[in-house]
PDB file of C-alpha atoms in Angstrom:
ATOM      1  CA  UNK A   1    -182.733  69.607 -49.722  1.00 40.00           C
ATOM      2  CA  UNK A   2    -185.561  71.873 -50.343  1.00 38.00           C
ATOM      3  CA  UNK A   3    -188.527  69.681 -49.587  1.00 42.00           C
ATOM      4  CA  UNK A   4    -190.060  70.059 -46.054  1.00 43.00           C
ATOM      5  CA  UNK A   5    -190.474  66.487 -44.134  1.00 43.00           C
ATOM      6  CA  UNK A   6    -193.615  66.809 -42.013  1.00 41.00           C
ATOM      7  CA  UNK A   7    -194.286  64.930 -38.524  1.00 41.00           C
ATOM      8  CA  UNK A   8    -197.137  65.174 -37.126  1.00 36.00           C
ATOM      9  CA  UNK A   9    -198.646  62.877 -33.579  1.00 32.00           C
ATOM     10  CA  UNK A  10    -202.302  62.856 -32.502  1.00 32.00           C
ATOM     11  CA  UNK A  11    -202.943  64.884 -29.830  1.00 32.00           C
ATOM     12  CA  UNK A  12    -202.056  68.572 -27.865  1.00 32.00           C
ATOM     13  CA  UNK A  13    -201.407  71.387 -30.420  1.00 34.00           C
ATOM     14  CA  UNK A  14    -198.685  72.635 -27.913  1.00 35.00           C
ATOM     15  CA  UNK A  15    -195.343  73.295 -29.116  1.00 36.00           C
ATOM     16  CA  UNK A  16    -191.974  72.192 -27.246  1.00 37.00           C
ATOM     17  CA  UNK A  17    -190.036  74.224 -25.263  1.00 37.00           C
ATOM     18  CA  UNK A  18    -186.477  74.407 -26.343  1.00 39.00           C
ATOM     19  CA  UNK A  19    -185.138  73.014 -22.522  1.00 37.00           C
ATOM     20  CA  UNK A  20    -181.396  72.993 -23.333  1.00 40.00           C
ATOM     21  CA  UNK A  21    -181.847  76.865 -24.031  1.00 39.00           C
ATOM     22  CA  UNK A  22    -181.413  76.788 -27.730  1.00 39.00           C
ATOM     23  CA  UNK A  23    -178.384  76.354 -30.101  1.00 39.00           C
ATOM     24  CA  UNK A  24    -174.796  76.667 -28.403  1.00 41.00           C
ATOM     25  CA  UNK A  25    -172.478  79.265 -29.355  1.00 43.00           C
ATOM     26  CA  UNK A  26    -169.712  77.922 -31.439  1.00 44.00           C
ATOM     27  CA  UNK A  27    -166.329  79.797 -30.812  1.00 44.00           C
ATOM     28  CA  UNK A  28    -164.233  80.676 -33.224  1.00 47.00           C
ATOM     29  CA  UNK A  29    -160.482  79.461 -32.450  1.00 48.00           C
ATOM     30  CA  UNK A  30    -158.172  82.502 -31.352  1.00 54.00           C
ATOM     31  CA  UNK A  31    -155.482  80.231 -29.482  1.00 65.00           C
ATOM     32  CA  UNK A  32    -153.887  76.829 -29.084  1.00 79.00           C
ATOM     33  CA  UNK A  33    -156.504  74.641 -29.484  1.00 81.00           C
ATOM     34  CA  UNK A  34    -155.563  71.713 -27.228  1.00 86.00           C
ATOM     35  CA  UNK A  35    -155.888  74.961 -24.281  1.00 89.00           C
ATOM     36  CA  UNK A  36    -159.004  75.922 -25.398  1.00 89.00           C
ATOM     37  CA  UNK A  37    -160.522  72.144 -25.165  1.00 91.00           C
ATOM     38  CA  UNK A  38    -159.291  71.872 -21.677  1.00 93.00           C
ATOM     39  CA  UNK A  39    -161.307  75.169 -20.865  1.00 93.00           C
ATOM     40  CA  UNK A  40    -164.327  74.126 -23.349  1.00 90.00           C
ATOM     41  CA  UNK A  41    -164.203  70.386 -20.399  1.00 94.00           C
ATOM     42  CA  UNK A  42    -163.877  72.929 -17.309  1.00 94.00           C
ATOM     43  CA  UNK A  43    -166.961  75.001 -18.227  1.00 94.00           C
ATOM     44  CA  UNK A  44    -168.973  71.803 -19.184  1.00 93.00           C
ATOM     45  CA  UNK A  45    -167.916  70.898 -15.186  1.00 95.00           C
ATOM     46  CA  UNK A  46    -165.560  68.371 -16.571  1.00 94.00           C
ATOM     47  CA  UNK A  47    -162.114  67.960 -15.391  1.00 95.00           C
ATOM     48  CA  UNK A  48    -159.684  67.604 -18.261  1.00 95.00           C
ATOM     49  CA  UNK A  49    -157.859  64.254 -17.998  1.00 94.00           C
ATOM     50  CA  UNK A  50    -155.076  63.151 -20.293  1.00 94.00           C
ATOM     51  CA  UNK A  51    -158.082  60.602 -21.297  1.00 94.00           C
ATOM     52  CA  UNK A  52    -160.532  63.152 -21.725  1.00 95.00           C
ATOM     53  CA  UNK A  53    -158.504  65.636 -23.424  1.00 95.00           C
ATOM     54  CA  UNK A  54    -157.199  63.310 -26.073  1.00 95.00           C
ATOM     55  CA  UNK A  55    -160.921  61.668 -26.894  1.00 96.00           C
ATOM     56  CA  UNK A  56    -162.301  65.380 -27.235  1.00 95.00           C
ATOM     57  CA  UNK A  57    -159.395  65.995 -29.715  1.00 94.00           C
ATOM     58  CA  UNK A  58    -160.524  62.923 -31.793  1.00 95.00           C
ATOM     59  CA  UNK A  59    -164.110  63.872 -31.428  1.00 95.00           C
ATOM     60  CA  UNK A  60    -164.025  67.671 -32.067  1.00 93.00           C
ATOM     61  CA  UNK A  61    -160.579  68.292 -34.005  1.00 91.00           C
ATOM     62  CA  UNK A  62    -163.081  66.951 -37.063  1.00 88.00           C
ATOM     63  CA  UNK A  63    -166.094  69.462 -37.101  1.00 90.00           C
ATOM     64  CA  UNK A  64    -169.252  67.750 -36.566  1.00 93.00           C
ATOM     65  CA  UNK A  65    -170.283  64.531 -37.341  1.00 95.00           C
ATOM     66  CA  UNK A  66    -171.512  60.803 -36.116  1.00 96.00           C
ATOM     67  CA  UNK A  67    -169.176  58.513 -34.057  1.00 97.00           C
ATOM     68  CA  UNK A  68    -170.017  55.426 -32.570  1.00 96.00           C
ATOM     69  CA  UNK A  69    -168.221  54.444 -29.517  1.00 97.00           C
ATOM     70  CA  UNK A  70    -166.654  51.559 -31.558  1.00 96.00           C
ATOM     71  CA  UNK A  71    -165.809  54.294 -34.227  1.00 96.00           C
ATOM     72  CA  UNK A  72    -163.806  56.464 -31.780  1.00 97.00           C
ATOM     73  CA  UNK A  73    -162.209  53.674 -29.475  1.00 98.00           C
ATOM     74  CA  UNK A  74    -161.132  52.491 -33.385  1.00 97.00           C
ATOM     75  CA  UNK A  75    -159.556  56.225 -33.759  1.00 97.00           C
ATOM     76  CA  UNK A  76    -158.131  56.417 -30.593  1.00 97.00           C
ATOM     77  CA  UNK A  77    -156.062  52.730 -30.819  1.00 97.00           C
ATOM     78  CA  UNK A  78    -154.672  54.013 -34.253  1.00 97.00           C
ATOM     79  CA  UNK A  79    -154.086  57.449 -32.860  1.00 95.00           C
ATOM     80  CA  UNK A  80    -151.937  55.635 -30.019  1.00 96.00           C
ATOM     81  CA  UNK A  81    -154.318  56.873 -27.277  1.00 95.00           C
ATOM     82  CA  UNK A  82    -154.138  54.595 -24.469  1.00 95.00           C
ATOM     83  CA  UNK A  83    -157.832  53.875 -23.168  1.00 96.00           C
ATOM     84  CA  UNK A  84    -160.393  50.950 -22.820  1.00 97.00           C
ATOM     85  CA  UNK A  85    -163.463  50.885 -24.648  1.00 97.00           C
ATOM     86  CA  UNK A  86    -165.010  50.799 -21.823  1.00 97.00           C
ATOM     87  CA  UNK A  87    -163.225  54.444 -20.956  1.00 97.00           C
ATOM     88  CA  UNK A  88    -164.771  55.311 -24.391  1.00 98.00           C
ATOM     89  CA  UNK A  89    -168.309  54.601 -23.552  1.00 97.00           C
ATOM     90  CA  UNK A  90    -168.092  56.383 -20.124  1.00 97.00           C
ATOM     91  CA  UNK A  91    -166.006  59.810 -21.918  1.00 97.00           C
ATOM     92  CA  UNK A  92    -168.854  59.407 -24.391  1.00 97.00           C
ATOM     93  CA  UNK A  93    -172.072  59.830 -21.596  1.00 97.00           C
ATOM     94  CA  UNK A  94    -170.043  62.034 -19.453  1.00 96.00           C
ATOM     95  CA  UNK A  95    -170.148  64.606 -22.479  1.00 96.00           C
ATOM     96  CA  UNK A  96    -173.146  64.297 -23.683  1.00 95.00           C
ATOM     97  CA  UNK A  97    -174.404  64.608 -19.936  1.00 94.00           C
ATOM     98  CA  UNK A  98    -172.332  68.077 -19.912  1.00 95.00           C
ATOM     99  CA  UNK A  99    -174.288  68.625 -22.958  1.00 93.00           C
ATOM    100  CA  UNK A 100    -170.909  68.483 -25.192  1.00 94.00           C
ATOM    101  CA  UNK A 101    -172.526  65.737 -27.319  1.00 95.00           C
ATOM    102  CA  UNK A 102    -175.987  64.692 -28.200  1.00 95.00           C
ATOM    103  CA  UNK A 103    -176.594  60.701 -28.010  1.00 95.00           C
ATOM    104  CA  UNK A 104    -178.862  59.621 -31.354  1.00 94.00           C
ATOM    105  CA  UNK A 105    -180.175  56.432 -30.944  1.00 92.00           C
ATOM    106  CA  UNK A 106    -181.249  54.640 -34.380  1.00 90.00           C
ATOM    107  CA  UNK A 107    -182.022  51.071 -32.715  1.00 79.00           C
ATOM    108  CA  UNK A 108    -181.982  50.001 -29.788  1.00 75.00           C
ATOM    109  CA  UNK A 109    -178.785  48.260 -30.531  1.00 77.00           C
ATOM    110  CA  UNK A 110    -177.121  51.393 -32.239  1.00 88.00           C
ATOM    111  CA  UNK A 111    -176.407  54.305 -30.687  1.00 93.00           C
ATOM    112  CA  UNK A 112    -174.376  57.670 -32.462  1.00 96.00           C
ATOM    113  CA  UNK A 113    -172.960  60.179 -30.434  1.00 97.00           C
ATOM    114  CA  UNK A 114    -173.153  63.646 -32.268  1.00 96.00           C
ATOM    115  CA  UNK A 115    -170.864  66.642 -32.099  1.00 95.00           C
ATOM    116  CA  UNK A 116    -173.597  68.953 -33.226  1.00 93.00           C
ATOM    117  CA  UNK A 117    -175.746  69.988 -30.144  1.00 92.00           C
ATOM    118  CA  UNK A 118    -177.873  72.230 -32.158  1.00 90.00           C
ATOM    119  CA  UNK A 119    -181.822  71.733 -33.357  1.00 87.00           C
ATOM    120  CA  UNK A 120    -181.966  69.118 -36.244  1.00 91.00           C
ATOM    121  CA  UNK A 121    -182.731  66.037 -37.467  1.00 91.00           C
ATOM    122  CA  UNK A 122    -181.215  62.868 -39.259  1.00 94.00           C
ATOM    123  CA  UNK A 123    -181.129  60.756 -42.346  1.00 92.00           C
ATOM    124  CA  UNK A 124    -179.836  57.341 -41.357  1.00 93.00           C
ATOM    125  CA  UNK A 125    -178.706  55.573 -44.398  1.00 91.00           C
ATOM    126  CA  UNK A 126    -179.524  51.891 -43.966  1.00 89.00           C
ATOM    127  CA  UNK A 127    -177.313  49.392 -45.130  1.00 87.00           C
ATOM    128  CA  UNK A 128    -174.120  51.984 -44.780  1.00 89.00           C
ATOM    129  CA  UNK A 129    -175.121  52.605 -41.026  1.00 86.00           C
ATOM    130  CA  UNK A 130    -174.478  56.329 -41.439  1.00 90.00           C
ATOM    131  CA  UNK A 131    -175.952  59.300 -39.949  1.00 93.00           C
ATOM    132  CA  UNK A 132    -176.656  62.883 -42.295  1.00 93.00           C
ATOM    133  CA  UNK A 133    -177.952  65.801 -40.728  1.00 92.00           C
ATOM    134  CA  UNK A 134    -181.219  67.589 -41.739  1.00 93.00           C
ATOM    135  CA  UNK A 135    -181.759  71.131 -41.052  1.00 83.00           C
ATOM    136  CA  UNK A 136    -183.771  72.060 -38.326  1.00 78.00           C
ATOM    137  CA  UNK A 137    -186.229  74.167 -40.805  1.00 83.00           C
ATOM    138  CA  UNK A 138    -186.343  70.722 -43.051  1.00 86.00           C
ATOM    139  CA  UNK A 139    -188.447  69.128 -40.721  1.00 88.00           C
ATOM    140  CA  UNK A 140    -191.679  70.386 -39.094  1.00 87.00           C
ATOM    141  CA  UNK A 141    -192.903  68.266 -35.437  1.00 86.00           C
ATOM    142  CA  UNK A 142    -196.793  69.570 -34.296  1.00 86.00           C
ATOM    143  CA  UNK A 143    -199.146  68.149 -32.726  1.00 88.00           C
ATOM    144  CA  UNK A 144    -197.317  66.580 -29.486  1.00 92.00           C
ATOM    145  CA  UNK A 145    -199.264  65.230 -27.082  1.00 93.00           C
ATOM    146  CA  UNK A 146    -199.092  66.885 -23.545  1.00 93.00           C
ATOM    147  CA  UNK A 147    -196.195  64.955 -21.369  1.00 93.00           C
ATOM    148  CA  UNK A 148    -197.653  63.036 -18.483  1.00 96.00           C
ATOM    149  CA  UNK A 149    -197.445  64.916 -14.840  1.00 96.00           C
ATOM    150  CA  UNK A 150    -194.365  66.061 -13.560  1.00 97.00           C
ATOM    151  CA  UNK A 151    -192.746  65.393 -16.644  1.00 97.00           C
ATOM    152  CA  UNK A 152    -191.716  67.994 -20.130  1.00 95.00           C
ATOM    153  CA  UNK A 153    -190.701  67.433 -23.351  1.00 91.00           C
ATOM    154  CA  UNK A 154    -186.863  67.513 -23.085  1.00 88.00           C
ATOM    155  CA  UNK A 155    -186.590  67.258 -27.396  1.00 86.00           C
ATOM    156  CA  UNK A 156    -188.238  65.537 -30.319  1.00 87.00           C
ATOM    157  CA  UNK A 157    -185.921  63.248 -32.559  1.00 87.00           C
ATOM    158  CA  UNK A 158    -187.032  62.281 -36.381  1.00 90.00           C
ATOM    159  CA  UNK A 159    -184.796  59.936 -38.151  1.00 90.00           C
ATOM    160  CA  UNK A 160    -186.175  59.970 -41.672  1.00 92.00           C
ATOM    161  CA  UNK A 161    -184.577  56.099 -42.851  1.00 92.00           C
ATOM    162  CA  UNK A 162    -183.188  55.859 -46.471  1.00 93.00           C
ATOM    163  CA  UNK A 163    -182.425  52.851 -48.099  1.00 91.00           C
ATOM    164  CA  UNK A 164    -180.850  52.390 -52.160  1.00 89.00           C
ATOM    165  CA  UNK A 165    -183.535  52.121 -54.673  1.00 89.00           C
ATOM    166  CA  UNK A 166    -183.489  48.590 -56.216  1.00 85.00           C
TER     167      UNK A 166
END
């Protein structure tokens, strides 16, 4: 896409601070990969249960992309993988608590869990009830207001909605 979306809010000229300390390092496989999910759980200061181990394989195995919980307890019952959705929902928060997964929100009764923890933006694709990526550069946020007392801007989230042309 080479047009730039602009977003702009009345107020502070400030710019936010990038809190989670920028873009994560991806690493590049060099070993068996179920090994090196287990380690990816104990840095994130998650212990790697069968449960947890065999979600993160569903989620990750896949490069990045959108999953609902309902998505992934959906992969997990054809994949064999005994858990609850309820096991789903909590595997979801824990990693996006150890900052393995960012949580989009497009309503407040929709929620996407995203493998990509980097800077960017979303299309959500109404009707399909999809989630596409935009670029970090695509989009441009200024003008923030200041955050009230005690409090900072953790991130700013732009879903750009897109619907077919009639």
């Amino acid at each position: 896409m080479s047009e730039t979306v602009k977003v702009r809010v009345a107020g502070d000229a400030s710019e936010p601070s990038d809190q989670a300390g920028g873009p994560q390092e991806r690493s590049v496989r060099s070993g068996c990969p179920v090994h090196e999910l287990r380690e990816h759980l104990r840095r994130a200061g998650l212990r790697p249960t069968r449960q947890r181990v065999s979600l993160g394989w569903l989620l990750f195995a896949k490069g990045d992309r959108h999953v609902s919980a309902e998505m992934l307890y959906e992969e997990a019952t054809l994949a064999r993988v005994p858990v609850s959705l309820a096991t789903v929902y909590n595997t979801l928060h824990q990693f996006t608590e150890a900052g393995l997964l960012r949580e989009v929100a497009v309503d407040g009764s929709k929620t996407y869990f995203d493998t990509n923890v980097t800077d960017h933006h979303h299309f959500f694709l109404e009707g399909d009830d999809t989630l596409v990526d935009i670029p970090a550069p695509a989009v441009e946020v200024g003008d923030l207001p200041p955050p009230p007392p005690g409090m900072e801007i953790a991130r700013v989230d732009v879903i750009v909605r897109l619907r077919r042309k009639a």
